[in-house]
């Protein structure tokens, strides 16, 4: 899902995910009309869901997401507002993070886009890691994931924090930690 980059980055990010593409489009419109937010992404994702991602001031993002939840009604699958979002999250949406080598590779897999965003934010806030990518459900059957790197202990701590955050709504699928990943694997992932 293409995500627009922001300069300067917003203070908060919000996301609404629906099980209906049509209702998701309505939610996107309601979100943009409800508050002064920046539309970062709005796209259909597999399997026939729709994701709307906005950024801006915390109160504005909160109002926008609440309007999106109301418009989504019974098609709402997940929604989040993250105040004081970690700066790496925005680069991870576009897989444009910079990093110094791969000591260990970690992944958090979720059943929804909002759960992956929360997991990535908590992972980045909890340990000295670099977010490599937050994959937003495109060609993943509705799943999403966070890919991160750092020293083994830091990646382990970040995975634990991110997994706890995603598990709060029951949307965690799993995690994996690969110390010293093979260079061919790293090359294919990045």
Coordinates of N, CA and C in Angstrom, one line a residue:
X1 N 0.8 -1.2 0.0 CA 0.0 0.0 0.0 C 0.9 1.2 0.0
X2 N 0.8 2.1 -1.0 CA 1.6 3.3 -1.0 C 1.3 4.2 0.1
X3 N 2.3 4.8 0.8 CA 2.1 5.7 1.9 C 2.8 7.0 1.6
X4 N 2.1 8.1 1.7 CA 2.7 9.4 1.5 C 3.7 9.7 2.6
X5 N 4.8 10.2 2.3 CA 5.8 10.7 3.3 C 5.5 12.1 3.8
X6 N 5.7 12.4 5.0 CA 5.4 13.7 5.6 C 6.6 14.4 6.0
X7 N 6.6 15.7 5.8 CA 7.7 16.6 6.3 C 7.0 17.8 6.8
X8 N 7.0 18.2 8.1 CA 7.5 17.4 9.1 C 6.6 16.3 9.5
X9 N 7.1 15.3 10.2 CA 6.2 14.1 10.6 C 5.2 14.6 11.6
X10 N 4.0 13.9 11.5 CA 2.9 14.3 12.4 C 3.2 13.7 13.8
X11 N 2.5 14.2 14.8 CA 2.6 13.8 16.2 C 1.9 12.5 16.5
X12 N 0.9 12.2 15.7 CA 0.1 11.0 15.9 C -0.2 10.4 14.5
X13 N -0.5 9.1 14.6 CA -1.0 8.4 13.4 C -2.3 7.6 13.8
X14 N -3.2 7.5 12.9 CA -4.4 6.8 13.1 C -4.7 5.9 12.0
X15 N -5.4 4.8 12.2 CA -5.7 3.8 11.2 C -7.1 3.2 11.4
X16 N -7.8 3.1 10.4 CA -9.1 2.3 10.4 C -9.0 1.3 9.3
X17 N -9.4 0.1 9.7 CA -9.5 -1.1 8.8 C -10.9 -1.6 8.7
X18 N -11.4 -1.8 7.5 CA -12.8 -2.3 7.4 C -12.8 -3.6 6.6
X19 N -13.9 -4.4 6.7 CA -14.0 -5.6 6.0 C -14.7 -5.4 4.6
X20 N -15.1 -4.1 4.4 CA -15.8 -3.7 3.1 C -15.0 -2.6 2.4
X21 N -14.8 -2.8 1.2 CA -14.1 -1.8 0.4 C -15.0 -0.5 0.3
X22 N -16.2 -0.7 0.0 CA -17.2 0.4 -0.2 C -17.3 1.2 1.1
X23 N -17.5 0.5 2.3 CA -17.6 1.1 3.5 C -16.3 1.8 4.0
X24 N -15.2 1.2 3.6 CA -13.9 1.8 3.8 C -13.7 3.1 3.1
X25 N -14.2 3.2 1.9 CA -14.1 4.5 1.2 C -14.9 5.5 1.9
X26 N -16.1 5.1 2.4 CA -17.0 6.1 3.1 C -16.3 6.5 4.4
X27 N -15.6 5.6 5.1 CA -14.9 5.9 6.3 C -13.8 6.9 6.0
X28 N -13.0 6.7 4.9 CA -12.0 7.6 4.5 C -12.5 9.0 4.3
X29 N -13.6 9.1 3.7 CA -14.2 10.5 3.4 C -14.6 11.1 4.8
X30 N -15.3 10.3 5.6 CA -15.7 10.8 6.9 C -14.5 11.3 7.8
X31 N -13.4 10.5 7.7 CA -12.2 10.8 8.5 C -11.7 12.2 8.0
X32 N -11.6 12.4 6.7 CA -11.0 13.6 6.2 C -11.9 14.8 6.5
X33 N -13.2 14.6 6.5 CA -14.2 15.7 6.7 C -14.3 16.0 8.2
X34 N -13.9 15.1 9.1 CA -14.1 15.3 10.5 C -13.0 16.1 11.2
X35 N -11.8 16.1 10.6 CA -10.7 16.8 11.3 C -9.6 17.2 10.3
X36 N -8.8 18.0 10.7 CA -7.6 18.5 9.9 C -6.5 17.5 10.0
X37 N -6.5 16.5 9.2 CA -5.5 15.4 9.2 C -4.9 15.3 7.8
X38 N -3.8 14.6 7.7 CA -3.2 14.4 6.4 C -3.4 12.9 6.1
X39 N -3.9 12.7 4.9 CA -4.2 11.3 4.4 C -2.8 10.7 4.0
X40 N -2.4 9.7 4.7 CA -1.1 9.0 4.4 C -1.3 7.9 3.4
X41 N -2.5 7.2 3.5 CA -2.8 6.1 2.6 C -4.2 5.7 2.8
X42 N -4.8 5.3 1.7 CA -6.1 4.7 1.7 C -6.2 3.7 0.5
X43 N -6.3 2.5 0.8 CA -6.3 1.5 -0.2 C -7.0 0.2 0.1
X44 N -7.5 -0.5 -0.9 CA -8.0 -1.9 -0.6 C -6.8 -2.8 -0.3
X45 N -7.0 -3.7 0.6 CA -5.9 -4.7 0.8 C -6.6 -6.1 0.8
X46 N -5.8 -7.1 0.7 CA -6.3 -8.5 0.7 C -6.8 -8.8 2.1
X47 N -7.8 -9.6 2.2 CA -8.8 -10.2 1.3 C -10.0 -9.3 1.2
X48 N -10.0 -8.3 0.5 CA -11.2 -7.4 0.3 C -11.4 -6.5 1.5
X49 N -10.4 -6.1 2.2 CA -10.5 -5.1 3.3 C -10.1 -3.8 2.7
X50 N -10.3 -2.7 3.5 CA -9.9 -1.4 3.2 C -9.2 -0.8 4.4
X51 N -8.1 -0.1 4.1 CA -7.3 0.5 5.2 C -7.1 2.0 4.9
X52 N -7.4 2.8 5.9 CA -7.2 4.3 5.9 C -6.2 4.7 6.9
X53 N -5.2 5.4 6.6 CA -4.1 5.8 7.5 C -4.0 7.3 7.4
X54 N -4.1 8.0 8.6 CA -4.0 9.4 8.7 C -2.9 9.8 9.7
X55 N -2.4 11.1 9.6 CA -1.5 11.6 10.5 C -1.8 13.1 10.8
X56 N -1.3 13.5 12.0 CA -1.5 14.9 12.4 C -1.4 15.1 13.9
X57 N -2.1 16.1 14.4 CA -2.1 16.4 15.8 C -2.9 15.3 16.5
X58 N -2.6 15.0 17.7 CA -3.3 14.0 18.4 C -4.8 14.1 18.5
X59 N -5.3 15.3 18.8 CA -6.7 15.5 18.9 C -7.4 15.4 17.6
X60 N -6.8 15.9 16.5 CA -7.3 15.8 15.2 C -7.4 14.3 14.7
X61 N -6.3 13.6 14.9 CA -6.3 12.2 14.5 C -7.3 11.4 15.3
X62 N -7.4 11.7 16.6 CA -8.4 11.0 17.4 C -9.9 11.2 16.8
X63 N -10.2 12.5 16.5 CA -11.5 12.8 16.0 C -11.7 12.2 14.6
X64 N -10.7 12.1 13.8 CA -10.8 11.5 12.5 C -11.0 10.0 12.6
X65 N -10.3 9.4 13.5 CA -10.5 7.9 13.6 C -11.9 7.6 14.2
X66 N -12.3 8.4 15.1 CA -13.7 8.1 15.7 C -14.7 8.3 14.6
X67 N -14.6 9.3 13.7 CA -15.5 9.4 12.6 C -15.4 8.2 11.6
X68 N -14.2 7.7 11.4 CA -14.0 6.6 10.5 C -14.7 5.3 11.1
X69 N -14.5 5.2 12.4 CA -15.1 4.0 13.1 C -16.7 4.1 13.0
X70 N -17.2 5.3 13.2 CA -18.7 5.4 13.0 C -19.1 5.1 11.6
X71 N -18.4 5.6 10.6 CA -18.8 5.3 9.2 C -18.6 3.9 8.9
X72 N -17.6 3.2 9.4 CA -17.4 1.8 9.1 C -18.5 0.9 9.8
X73 N -19.0 1.3 10.9 CA -20.0 0.6 11.6 C -19.7 -0.8 11.8
X74 N -20.6 -1.7 11.3 CA -20.4 -3.2 11.5 C -19.3 -3.8 10.7
X75 N -18.7 -3.0 9.8 CA -17.6 -3.5 8.9 C -16.2 -3.2 9.5
X76 N -16.2 -2.5 10.7 CA -14.9 -2.2 11.3 C -14.2 -3.4 11.8
X77 N -13.0 -3.7 11.3 CA -12.2 -4.8 11.8 C -11.2 -4.4 12.9
X78 N -10.6 -3.2 12.8 CA -9.6 -2.7 13.7 C -9.4 -1.3 13.5
X79 N -9.0 -0.6 14.6 CA -8.7 0.9 14.5 C -7.7 1.2 15.6
X80 N -6.9 2.2 15.4 CA -5.9 2.7 16.4 C -5.7 4.2 16.2
X81 N -5.3 4.8 17.3 CA -4.7 6.1 17.4 C -3.4 5.9 18.2
X82 N -2.3 6.4 17.6 CA -1.0 6.3 18.4 C -0.5 7.7 18.6
X83 N -0.7 8.3 19.8 CA -0.1 9.6 20.0 C 1.4 9.5 20.2
X84 N 2.1 10.5 19.8 CA 3.6 10.5 20.0 C 4.2 9.3 19.3
X85 N 3.8 9.1 18.1 CA 4.3 7.9 17.3 C 5.8 8.0 17.1
X86 N 6.5 6.9 17.2 CA 8.0 6.9 17.0 C 8.3 7.3 15.6
X87 N 9.3 8.1 15.4 CA 9.6 8.7 14.1 C 10.0 7.6 13.1
X88 N 10.5 6.5 13.5 CA 10.9 5.4 12.5 C 9.7 4.8 11.9
X89 N 8.5 4.9 12.5 CA 7.3 4.3 11.9 C 7.0 4.8 10.5
X90 N 7.2 6.1 10.3 CA 6.9 6.6 8.9 C 7.8 6.1 7.9
X91 N 9.1 6.0 8.2 CA 10.0 5.5 7.2 C 9.8 4.0 7.0
X92 N 9.3 3.3 8.0 CA 9.0 1.8 7.9 C 7.8 1.6 7.0
X93 N 6.9 2.5 6.9 CA 5.7 2.4 6.0 C 6.2 2.3 4.6
X94 N 7.2 3.0 4.2 CA 7.7 3.0 2.9 C 9.0 2.2 2.7
X95 N 9.4 1.4 3.7 CA 10.6 0.6 3.7 C 11.8 1.4 3.3
X96 N 11.9 2.7 3.8 CA 13.0 3.5 3.4 C 13.9 3.9 4.7
X97 N 13.9 3.0 5.6 CA 14.7 3.2 6.8 C 16.2 3.0 6.5
X98 N 17.0 3.8 7.3 CA 18.4 3.6 7.1 C 18.9 2.8 8.3
X99 N 19.9 1.9 8.2 CA 20.4 1.1 9.2 C 21.8 0.7 8.9
X100 N 22.5 0.3 10.0 CA 23.9 -0.1 9.9 C 24.1 -1.6 10.1
X101 N 23.9 -2.3 9.0 CA 24.1 -3.8 9.1 C 23.0 -4.5 9.8
X102 N 23.0 -5.8 9.6 CA 22.0 -6.7 10.2 C 22.7 -7.6 11.2
X103 N 22.6 -7.4 12.5 CA 23.1 -8.3 13.4 C 22.1 -9.4 13.7
X104 N 20.9 -9.0 13.9 CA 19.7 -9.9 14.1 C 18.5 -9.4 13.4
X105 N 17.7 -10.2 13.0 CA 16.5 -9.9 12.2 C 15.3 -10.3 13.0
X106 N 14.3 -9.5 13.2 CA 13.1 -9.8 13.9 C 11.8 -9.5 13.1
X107 N 10.8 -10.3 13.3 CA 9.5 -10.1 12.7 C 8.4 -10.3 13.6
X108 N 7.4 -9.4 13.5 CA 6.1 -9.5 14.3 C 5.0 -9.6 13.2
X109 N 4.3 -10.7 13.2 CA 3.2 -10.9 12.2 C 1.9 -10.7 12.9
X110 N 1.0 -10.0 12.3 CA -0.3 -9.7 12.9 C -1.5 -10.0 11.9
X111 N -2.7 -10.0 12.4 CA -3.9 -10.3 11.6 C -4.5 -9.0 11.1
X112 N -3.9 -7.8 11.4 CA -4.5 -6.5 10.9 C -3.4 -5.5 10.7
X113 N -3.7 -4.5 9.9 CA -2.7 -3.4 9.7 C -2.6 -2.6 11.0
X114 N -3.7 -2.1 11.6 CA -3.5 -1.4 12.9 C -2.7 -2.1 13.9
X115 N -2.8 -3.4 14.1 CA -2.1 -4.1 15.0 C -0.6 -4.1 14.7
X116 N -0.2 -4.2 13.4 CA 1.2 -4.1 13.0 C 1.8 -2.7 13.3
X117 N 1.0 -1.7 13.1 CA 1.5 -0.3 13.3 C 1.8 -0.2 14.8
X118 N 0.8 -0.6 15.7 CA 1.0 -0.5 17.1 C 2.2 -1.3 17.5
X119 N 2.4 -2.5 17.0 CA 3.5 -3.4 17.3 C 4.8 -2.7 16.9
X120 N 4.9 -2.1 15.7 CA 6.1 -1.5 15.3 C 6.5 -0.3 16.2
X121 N 5.5 0.5 16.5 CA 5.7 1.7 17.3 C 6.2 1.3 18.7
X122 N 5.6 0.3 19.3 CA 6.1 -0.2 20.6 C 7.5 -0.8 20.6
X123 N 7.7 -1.6 19.5 CA 9.0 -2.2 19.3 C 10.1 -1.1 19.3
X124 N 9.9 -0.1 18.5 CA 10.9 1.0 18.3 C 11.1 1.8 19.6
X125 N 10.0 1.9 20.4 CA 10.1 2.7 21.6 C 10.7 1.9 22.7
X126 N 10.8 0.6 22.6 CA 11.2 -0.2 23.8 C 12.7 -0.6 23.7
X127 N 13.3 -0.6 22.6 CA 14.7 -1.0 22.5 C 15.4 -0.3 21.4
X128 N 16.7 -0.4 21.4 CA 17.5 0.3 20.3 C 17.5 -0.6 19.1
X129 N 16.5 -0.5 18.3 CA 16.4 -1.3 17.0 C 16.1 -0.3 15.9
X130 N 16.2 -0.8 14.7 CA 15.8 -0.1 13.5 C 14.7 -0.8 12.9
X131 N 13.6 -0.1 12.6 CA 12.5 -0.6 11.9 C 12.8 -0.6 10.4
X132 N 12.8 -1.8 9.8 CA 13.1 -1.9 8.4 C 11.8 -1.7 7.5
X133 N 10.7 -2.3 8.0 CA 9.5 -2.2 7.2 C 8.3 -2.5 8.1
X134 N 7.2 -1.8 7.8 CA 5.9 -2.2 8.3 C 5.1 -2.5 7.1
X135 N 4.9 -3.8 6.8 CA 4.2 -4.2 5.5 C 2.7 -4.1 5.8
X136 N 2.0 -3.3 5.0 CA 0.6 -3.1 5.3 C -0.4 -3.9 4.5
X137 N -0.3 -5.2 4.7 CA -1.3 -6.2 4.2 C -1.4 -6.4 2.7
X138 N -0.6 -5.7 1.9 CA -0.7 -5.9 0.5 C -0.1 -7.3 0.1
X139 N -1.0 -8.0 -0.6 CA -0.6 -9.4 -1.0 C -0.3 -10.3 0.1
X140 N -0.9 -10.1 1.3 CA -0.6 -10.9 2.4 C -1.9 -11.6 3.0
X141 N -2.9 -11.6 2.3 CA -4.2 -12.2 2.8 C -4.7 -11.5 4.0
X142 N -4.5 -10.2 4.1 CA -5.0 -9.4 5.2 C -4.1 -9.3 6.4
X143 N -3.0 -10.0 6.4 CA -2.0 -9.9 7.4 C -1.1 -8.7 7.2
X144 N -0.4 -8.4 8.3 CA 0.6 -7.3 8.2 C 1.8 -7.8 9.0
X145 N 3.0 -7.1 8.8 CA 4.1 -7.5 9.6 C 5.1 -6.3 9.8
X146 N 5.9 -6.5 10.8 CA 6.9 -5.5 11.1 C 8.2 -6.3 11.0
X147 N 9.2 -5.7 10.3 CA 10.5 -6.2 10.2 C 11.5 -5.3 10.8
X148 N 12.4 -5.8 11.7 CA 13.3 -4.9 12.4 C 14.6 -5.5 12.6
X149 N 15.6 -4.7 12.9 CA 17.0 -5.2 13.1 C 17.7 -4.5 14.3
X150 N 18.7 -5.1 14.8 CA 19.5 -4.6 15.9 C 20.3 -5.7 16.5
X151 N 20.9 -5.4 17.6 CA 21.6 -6.5 18.3 C 20.6 -7.5 18.9
X152 N 21.0 -8.7 19.0 CA 20.1 -9.8 19.4 C 19.2 -9.5 20.6
X153 N 19.9 -9.0 21.7 CA 19.1 -8.7 22.9 C 18.1 -7.6 22.7
X154 N 18.5 -6.6 21.9 CA 17.6 -5.5 21.6 C 16.4 -5.9 20.8
X155 N 16.7 -6.8 19.8 CA 15.6 -7.3 18.9 C 14.7 -8.1 19.8
X156 N 15.2 -9.0 20.6 CA 14.4 -9.8 21.5 C 13.4 -8.9 22.4
X157 N 14.0 -7.9 23.0 CA 13.2 -7.0 23.8 C 12.1 -6.3 23.0
X158 N 12.5 -5.8 21.8 CA 11.5 -5.1 20.9 C 10.4 -6.1 20.4
X159 N 10.8 -7.3 20.1 CA 9.8 -8.3 19.7 C 8.8 -8.5 20.8
X160 N 9.3 -8.7 22.1 CA 8.4 -8.9 23.2 C 7.4 -7.7 23.4
X161 N 8.0 -6.5 23.3 CA 7.1 -5.3 23.5 C 6.1 -5.2 22.4
X162 N 6.5 -5.4 21.2 CA 5.6 -5.3 20.0 C 4.6 -6.4 20.1
X163 N 5.0 -7.6 20.4 CA 4.0 -8.7 20.5 C 3.0 -8.4 21.6
X164 N 3.4 -7.9 22.7 CA 2.4 -7.6 23.8 C 1.4 -6.6 23.3
X165 N 1.9 -5.6 22.6 CA 0.9 -4.5 22.1 C 0.0 -5.1 21.1
X166 N 0.4 -6.0 20.2 CA -0.5 -6.6 19.1 C -1.4 -7.6 19.8
X167 N -1.0 -8.3 20.8 CA -1.8 -9.3 21.5 C -2.9 -8.7 22.3
X168 N -2.9 -7.5 22.6 CA -3.9 -6.8 23.5 C -5.3 -6.9 22.8
X169 N -5.3 -6.9 21.5 CA -6.6 -7.0 20.8 C -6.8 -8.4 20.2
X170 N -5.9 -9.3 20.5 CA -6.0 -10.7 20.0 C -5.6 -10.8 18.6
X171 N -4.8 -9.8 18.1 CA -4.4 -9.8 16.6 C -3.0 -10.2 16.3
X172 N -2.3 -10.7 17.3 CA -0.9 -11.2 17.1 C -0.9 -12.6 16.5
X173 N -0.2 -12.8 15.4 CA -0.1 -14.1 14.8 C 1.2 -14.8 15.3
X174 N 2.3 -14.0 15.4 CA 3.5 -14.6 15.9 C 4.7 -13.7 15.7
X175 N 5.9 -14.2 16.2 CA 7.1 -13.4 16.1 C 8.2 -14.4 15.7
X176 N 9.3 -13.9 15.2 CA 10.5 -14.7 15.0 C 11.7 -13.8 15.1
X177 N 12.8 -14.5 15.6 CA 14.1 -13.8 15.8 C 15.1 -14.7 15.1
X178 N 15.9 -14.0 14.2 CA 17.0 -14.7 13.5 C 18.3 -14.0 13.8
X179 N 19.1 -14.6 14.6 CA 20.4 -14.0 14.9 C 21.3 -14.3 13.6
X180 N 22.1 -13.3 13.3 CA 23.0 -13.4 12.1 C 22.4 -14.0 10.9
X181 N 21.4 -13.4 10.3 CA 20.7 -14.0 9.2 C 21.7 -14.1 8.0
X182 N 21.4 -15.1 7.2 CA 22.3 -15.3 6.0 C 22.2 -14.1 5.1
X183 N 23.3 -13.7 4.5 CA 23.3 -12.5 3.6 C 22.4 -12.6 2.4
X184 N 22.2 -13.8 1.9 CA 21.2 -13.9 0.7 C 19.8 -13.6 1.2
X185 N 19.5 -14.0 2.4 CA 18.1 -13.7 2.9 C 18.0 -12.2 3.1
X186 N 18.9 -11.6 3.7 CA 18.9 -10.1 3.9 C 18.8 -9.4 2.6
X187 N 19.5 -9.8 1.6 CA 19.5 -9.2 0.3 C 18.1 -9.3 -0.3
X188 N 17.4 -10.4 -0.2 CA 16.1 -10.6 -0.8 C 15.0 -9.8 0.0
X189 N 15.2 -9.7 1.3 CA 14.2 -8.9 2.1 C 14.3 -7.4 1.9
X190 N 15.5 -6.9 1.7 CA 15.7 -5.5 1.6 C 16.0 -5.2 0.1

